[in-house]
């Protein structure tokens, strides 16, 4: 894999959200590549030689300032989980927290900030085929998570200032999967165990992107290493995908069958399921003060399961020299092998 060589001083970096799924994979690869890494996260989920952990909330500027001392490069990949559906939490962490990170980076003399955004910032629940980065932001974002990811991306890209020597870039991954993912495979297996994965929503031909975590990490490191004042990537977003769109239901089936569960077979009309999911979501909002209930089929999940949403990564290929390093087939194999405890009958 082609990477740019950097002087030792620029190899000190911080990963905000480094205890999470993507964050930890990023930390591991950065260590392999000779970076010294500090993790800033609200929780510490592992220990690794060579990594300094600082536990704190990214909304706390003082805590951030101590973590960013002598750091030249910051990766920001922290976010509340999309499934939390908590508007105030998303606004506090993704919007106000990101403003705090930008301010702390500038005050601490950080030179580069790489944000993990999301391709979903342009997704409104309707088909996107080979979407490029020039698609407009979603006018009607499908949930609070997406709404605040849009604001977050705008803040980071607008903060890019070559005169002040503060450079920013955003990576927009889509459907990250891989070992230790707390979201996609566990939710899928949970639904299968409850007998909810018998149905295909829609006709099942919709193509989508699922991106193996190591490719997403590769895109982040390339972005960091190409981020210079004379580079066209300053203040820009880049899609990072596996560049192998796959039918949503084929991907789900491969994971399910790989783990010993039956693949979904029966078809349900998309509009019917979406309408039911919307109704259920409204009901949970109304009943929230009395009962807490988390439906499996949220409007966001149904929209993702029943529409096309795949993106072009030509921009990343051209400006970052990006090329996926792990194929979809290999990524699925590695993912399935990594969840022995979620196998049917385990
Ligand atoms: N998983 C995906 O499919 C996917 C796809 C596109 C983009 N993303 C983005 O990638 C990033 C990482 O996602 P992930 O899947 O690894 O999620 P994750 O939940 O595994 O990791 C997020 C980390 O952020 C930390 N965090 C949350 N609130 C914090 C706070 N207030 N202060 C400090 N740390 C805090 C959490 O403790 C966690 O370790 C997020 O920004 C997410 O929006 C994820
Ligand atoms: C119950 C079934 C219909 C679906 C079970 C699997 C789902 C839990 C996942 C399938 C696609 C996933 C996905 C995300 C979360 C988990 C799924 C819905 C994201 C919404 C997570 C946040 C990211 O920013 C989104 C992105 O743009 O990459 C993800 C899109 C895919």
XYZ file of C-alpha atoms and ligand atoms in Angstrom:
421
model
C 0.000 0.000 0.000
C 1.362 3.461 -0.960
C 1.626 5.915 1.933
C 3.353 9.285 2.237
C 6.480 9.392 4.510
C 6.216 11.903 7.347
C 8.764 13.395 9.777
C 8.595 11.896 13.307
C 7.150 15.119 14.867
C 3.971 14.821 12.770
C 3.502 11.217 13.886
C 2.025 12.204 17.263
C -1.712 11.971 16.992
C -4.871 11.770 19.069
C -7.936 9.660 18.310
C -11.093 11.113 19.852
C -13.490 8.175 20.122
C -10.522 5.753 20.038
C -12.274 3.267 22.350
C -15.014 2.629 19.774
C -15.284 0.120 16.924
C -13.711 2.216 14.165
C -11.511 4.171 16.603
C -9.783 1.065 17.947
C -9.076 -0.335 14.462
C -7.650 3.082 13.540
C -5.463 3.154 16.665
C -4.097 -0.322 15.906
C -3.183 0.615 12.320
C -1.633 3.942 13.392
C 0.613 2.062 15.859
C 1.639 -0.380 13.082
C 2.569 2.635 10.958
C 4.826 4.076 13.664
C 2.552 6.800 15.059
C 2.445 7.508 18.775
C -1.218 7.584 19.742
C -3.298 9.174 22.505
C -6.908 8.084 22.852
C -9.504 10.500 24.205
C -12.825 8.850 24.948
C -15.587 8.942 27.536
C -14.770 5.295 28.307
C -11.691 3.067 28.133
C -12.543 -0.259 26.478
C -9.059 -1.873 26.122
C -5.370 -1.472 26.902
C -2.614 -1.464 24.312
C 1.133 -0.914 24.747
C 2.154 2.432 23.275
C -1.291 4.023 23.648
C -2.004 6.733 26.218
C -5.641 6.832 27.339
C -7.355 9.966 28.560
C -10.876 9.464 29.743
C -13.139 12.482 29.305
C -16.118 14.041 27.600
C -15.336 15.781 24.310
C -17.648 18.627 25.362
C -15.149 19.464 28.136
C -12.616 21.891 26.600
C -10.176 21.761 29.518
C -9.991 17.966 29.371
C -9.447 18.155 25.600
C -6.705 20.768 25.956
C -4.691 18.468 28.228
C -5.169 15.584 25.768
C -4.097 17.666 22.753
C -0.852 19.026 24.214
C 2.013 18.484 21.672
C -0.360 16.755 19.233
C -0.226 17.789 15.558
C -2.894 15.488 14.115
C -6.366 14.705 15.493
C -8.860 12.097 14.287
C -12.413 12.755 15.501
C -14.436 9.549 15.320
C -16.624 9.874 18.422
C -20.407 9.910 18.281
C -23.314 8.612 20.325
C -24.688 5.398 18.752
C -27.296 6.088 16.011
C -29.716 3.704 17.752
C -29.864 5.941 20.855
C -32.281 8.270 18.974
C -31.659 10.965 21.620
C -31.877 14.411 19.979
C -30.388 16.368 22.867
C -27.465 13.953 23.232
C -26.698 14.092 19.475
C -26.863 17.905 19.500
C -24.641 18.152 22.578
C -21.970 15.703 21.393
C -22.014 15.977 17.580
C -22.633 19.714 17.240
C -21.560 21.540 20.414
C -18.860 18.920 21.143
C -17.408 19.267 17.647
C -17.317 23.072 18.051
C -15.408 22.501 21.291
C -12.976 20.121 19.552
C -12.281 22.649 16.784
C -11.651 25.422 19.314
C -9.451 23.178 21.470
C -7.445 22.074 18.388
C -6.842 25.699 17.362
C -5.883 26.743 20.929
C -3.563 23.737 21.329
C -1.821 24.381 17.986
C -3.079 21.184 16.287
C -2.395 21.402 12.538
C -4.712 18.753 11.080
C -8.184 17.493 11.954
C -9.671 14.449 10.200
C -13.384 13.973 10.866
C -15.270 10.696 10.497
C -18.452 11.921 8.897
C -20.936 9.606 7.149
C -22.223 9.116 3.602
C -25.677 9.314 5.189
C -25.373 13.128 5.317
C -26.883 13.148 1.809
C -29.385 10.312 2.340
C -33.088 11.222 2.622
C -34.543 7.724 2.325
C -34.667 7.704 -1.497
C -32.375 5.939 -3.982
C -28.766 7.117 -4.374
C -26.801 5.389 -7.146
C -23.055 6.045 -7.400
C -23.513 9.298 -5.411
C -20.609 11.754 -5.603
C -19.509 14.209 -2.926
C -21.273 17.095 -4.724
C -24.737 15.776 -3.787
C -26.482 18.352 -1.560
C -26.842 17.650 2.156
C -30.161 15.978 3.005
C -32.850 18.666 3.378
C -35.007 16.277 5.372
C -32.491 14.140 7.275
C -33.972 10.789 8.183
C -33.102 10.919 11.919
C -31.419 13.081 14.595
C -28.138 11.216 14.126
C -27.984 12.197 10.431
C -29.178 15.742 11.131
C -26.342 16.332 13.590
C -23.739 14.564 11.407
C -24.561 17.151 8.687
C -24.013 20.077 11.060
C -20.853 18.443 12.377
C -19.362 17.986 8.903
C -20.159 21.596 7.933
C -18.469 22.900 11.101
C -15.285 20.914 10.508
C -14.966 21.702 6.805
C -15.700 25.419 7.325
C -13.003 25.564 10.033
C -10.282 24.729 7.483
C -7.986 27.755 7.399
C -4.748 27.570 5.409
C -3.638 31.032 6.662
C -3.866 29.932 10.286
C -2.278 26.565 9.461
C -5.334 24.574 10.595
C -6.321 22.022 7.942
C -9.413 19.831 7.966
C -10.910 17.046 5.871
C -13.922 14.734 6.316
C -14.160 11.035 5.505
C -17.634 9.765 4.691
C -17.729 5.989 5.168
C -20.863 3.957 4.579
C -22.047 0.797 6.360
C -18.841 -0.046 8.207
C -18.542 -3.704 9.179
C -15.860 -5.951 10.632
C -14.688 -7.646 13.819
C -15.868 -6.032 17.090
C -18.629 -3.974 15.404
C -21.222 -3.484 18.150
C -24.015 -2.545 15.767
C -24.579 -4.275 12.431
C -23.893 -7.995 13.094
C -25.212 -8.020 16.703
C -28.481 -6.304 15.642
C -28.872 -8.677 12.711
C -28.276 -11.786 14.853
C -30.586 -10.487 17.564
C -33.346 -10.025 14.951
C -32.661 -13.517 13.513
C -32.836 -15.092 16.979
C -36.228 -13.430 17.504
C -37.462 -14.869 14.182
C -37.615 -11.391 12.582
C -35.244 -12.080 9.666
C -37.557 -14.182 7.499
C -38.562 -11.259 5.293
C -36.937 -9.258 2.509
C -38.151 -5.654 2.469
C -38.982 -4.706 -1.149
C -37.898 -6.742 -4.189
C -34.401 -7.294 -2.770
C -32.497 -5.926 -5.797
C -31.342 -2.659 -4.179
C -27.567 -2.174 -4.253
C -25.781 -0.617 -1.279
C -22.278 -0.092 0.079
C -20.923 -2.026 3.008
C -17.351 -1.073 3.808
C -14.849 -3.264 5.602
C -13.417 -1.428 8.593
C -9.771 -1.720 7.456
C -10.611 0.113 4.231
C -12.196 2.917 6.248
C -9.069 3.115 8.420
C -6.886 3.180 5.284
C -8.934 6.114 3.916
C -8.509 8.055 7.186
C -4.726 7.594 7.274
C -4.348 8.522 3.602
C -6.423 11.660 4.207
C -4.254 12.648 7.183
C -1.050 12.082 5.239
C -2.240 13.998 2.154
C -3.582 16.950 4.155
C -1.191 19.806 3.323
C -1.854 23.485 2.563
C -1.232 22.911 -1.162
C -3.538 19.881 -1.396
C -6.990 19.930 -3.068
C -8.391 17.881 -0.159
C -8.365 20.800 2.343
C -11.887 21.461 3.644
C -13.424 18.690 1.474
C -15.409 15.492 2.162
C -14.447 12.093 0.641
C -16.487 8.913 0.300
C -14.628 5.796 1.345
C -16.281 2.553 0.272
C -15.335 -0.999 -0.695
C -16.093 0.033 -4.299
C -18.157 -3.165 -4.635
C -21.854 -2.281 -4.235
C -23.841 -5.371 -3.210
C -27.559 -6.141 -2.880
C -28.511 -5.231 0.722
C -30.258 -8.574 1.216
C -27.385 -10.618 -0.297
C -25.011 -9.023 2.208
C -27.392 -9.753 5.123
C -27.877 -13.316 3.863
C -24.127 -13.963 3.588
C -23.588 -12.875 7.193
C -26.626 -14.808 8.446
C -25.824 -18.015 6.556
C -22.131 -17.702 7.548
C -23.239 -17.690 11.184
C -25.602 -20.642 10.697
C -28.962 -18.797 10.386
C -31.423 -19.088 7.519
C -31.397 -16.380 4.847
C -34.579 -14.255 4.546
C -36.827 -15.429 1.681
C -40.349 -13.946 1.854
C -40.938 -10.496 0.332
C -42.855 -7.656 1.999
C -43.795 -4.388 0.196
C -41.381 -1.590 1.089
C -44.044 1.110 1.567
C -46.057 -1.065 3.936
C -43.058 -1.860 6.161
C -41.847 1.761 6.101
C -45.332 2.984 7.099
C -45.501 0.476 9.958
C -42.008 1.431 11.161
C -42.998 5.116 11.147
C -46.148 4.366 13.133
C -44.181 2.322 15.657
C -41.608 5.101 16.011
C -44.360 7.662 16.683
C -45.859 5.328 19.270
C -42.520 4.913 21.070
C -42.137 8.727 21.146
C -45.600 9.164 22.669
C -45.130 6.341 25.188
C -41.492 7.212 26.037
C -42.337 8.799 29.436
C -44.125 5.588 30.498
C -42.414 2.647 28.753
C -39.051 2.273 27.096
C -39.254 0.171 23.939
C -36.652 -0.127 21.155
C -38.144 -1.427 17.871
C -35.856 -3.484 15.577
C -37.375 -2.035 12.406
C -36.890 1.734 12.740
C -37.769 3.995 9.764
C -34.014 4.558 9.197
C -33.241 0.832 9.084
C -36.195 0.093 6.798
C -35.161 2.916 4.437
C -31.601 1.574 4.363
C -32.858 -1.970 3.761
C -35.229 -1.081 0.920
C -33.446 1.571 -1.177
C -30.311 1.914 -3.276
C -27.505 3.782 -1.494
C -24.060 3.372 -2.945
C -21.458 6.020 -3.483
C -18.566 6.774 -5.819
C -15.088 6.782 -4.260
C -13.447 8.196 -7.415
C -12.627 11.427 -5.522
C -10.647 9.490 -2.903
C -8.917 7.474 -5.618
C -7.861 10.629 -7.454
C -6.878 12.864 -4.522
C -5.833 10.359 -1.844
C -4.553 7.480 -3.955
C -7.198 5.348 -2.243
C -7.904 1.764 -3.247
C -9.666 -0.749 -0.987
C -7.132 -3.030 0.724
C -9.596 -5.813 1.704
C -12.201 -7.203 -0.713
C -15.846 -7.566 0.314
C -15.577 -11.369 0.165
C -12.521 -11.426 2.466
C -14.107 -8.829 4.771
C -17.272 -10.905 5.154
C -15.209 -14.058 5.862
C -13.123 -12.294 8.519
C -16.236 -10.769 10.087
C -18.126 -14.063 10.276
C -15.083 -15.816 11.812
C -14.775 -13.082 14.442
C -18.203 -13.710 16.003
C -18.100 -17.371 17.233
C -20.310 -16.369 20.189
C -23.069 -15.150 17.824
C -23.238 -18.398 15.797
C -26.561 -20.226 15.693
C -26.743 -22.488 18.739
C -23.734 -20.903 20.523
N -20.491 2.239 12.099
C -20.826 2.715 10.900
O -21.394 2.025 10.058
C -20.481 4.128 10.559
C -20.652 4.543 9.230
C -20.363 5.864 8.885
C -19.852 6.726 9.834
N -19.671 6.304 11.119
C -19.087 7.243 12.080
O -17.883 6.662 12.547
C -17.598 7.107 13.872
C -17.290 5.914 14.744
O -18.405 5.050 14.782
P -18.339 3.626 15.478
O -19.223 2.750 14.687
O -16.930 3.259 15.731
O -19.076 3.953 16.850
P -18.746 3.477 18.347
O -19.980 3.724 19.134
O -18.183 2.107 18.357
O -17.614 4.493 18.775
C -17.867 5.819 19.146
C -16.966 6.184 20.322
O -17.258 7.543 20.683
C -17.193 7.637 22.090
N -17.944 8.788 22.573
C -19.279 8.981 22.472
N -19.631 10.130 23.071
C -18.472 10.682 23.548
C -18.183 11.873 24.285
N -19.145 12.712 24.673
N -16.898 12.130 24.596
C -15.905 11.263 24.248
N -16.133 10.121 23.563
C -17.404 9.840 23.221
C -17.810 6.325 22.567
O -17.469 6.043 23.908
C -17.235 5.335 21.569
O -16.047 4.738 22.043
C -18.821 7.932 14.300
O -18.535 9.281 14.107
C -19.919 7.506 13.325
O -20.823 8.539 13.116
C -19.976 5.031 11.493
C -33.277 -5.349 11.055
C -32.705 -5.332 9.668
C -33.651 -4.703 8.685
C -31.378 -4.655 9.544
C -30.304 -5.131 10.514
C -28.977 -4.522 10.220
C -28.917 -3.029 10.565
C -28.763 -2.900 12.072
C -27.768 -2.349 9.813
C -27.919 -2.475 8.285
C -27.356 -1.202 7.676
C -26.647 -0.548 8.841
C -26.222 0.888 8.765
C -26.099 1.648 9.937
C -26.494 1.068 11.266
C -26.748 -0.438 11.260
C -27.544 -0.840 10.022
C -28.880 -0.093 9.973
C -25.747 3.109 9.909
C -27.049 3.898 9.963
C -24.885 3.512 11.120
C -24.478 4.975 11.069
C -23.729 5.262 9.795
O -23.355 6.617 9.709
C -24.550 4.891 8.541
C -23.699 5.124 7.294
O -23.945 6.066 6.535
O -22.783 4.379 7.058
C -24.929 3.404 8.634
C -25.676 2.920 7.391
C -25.846 1.409 7.428
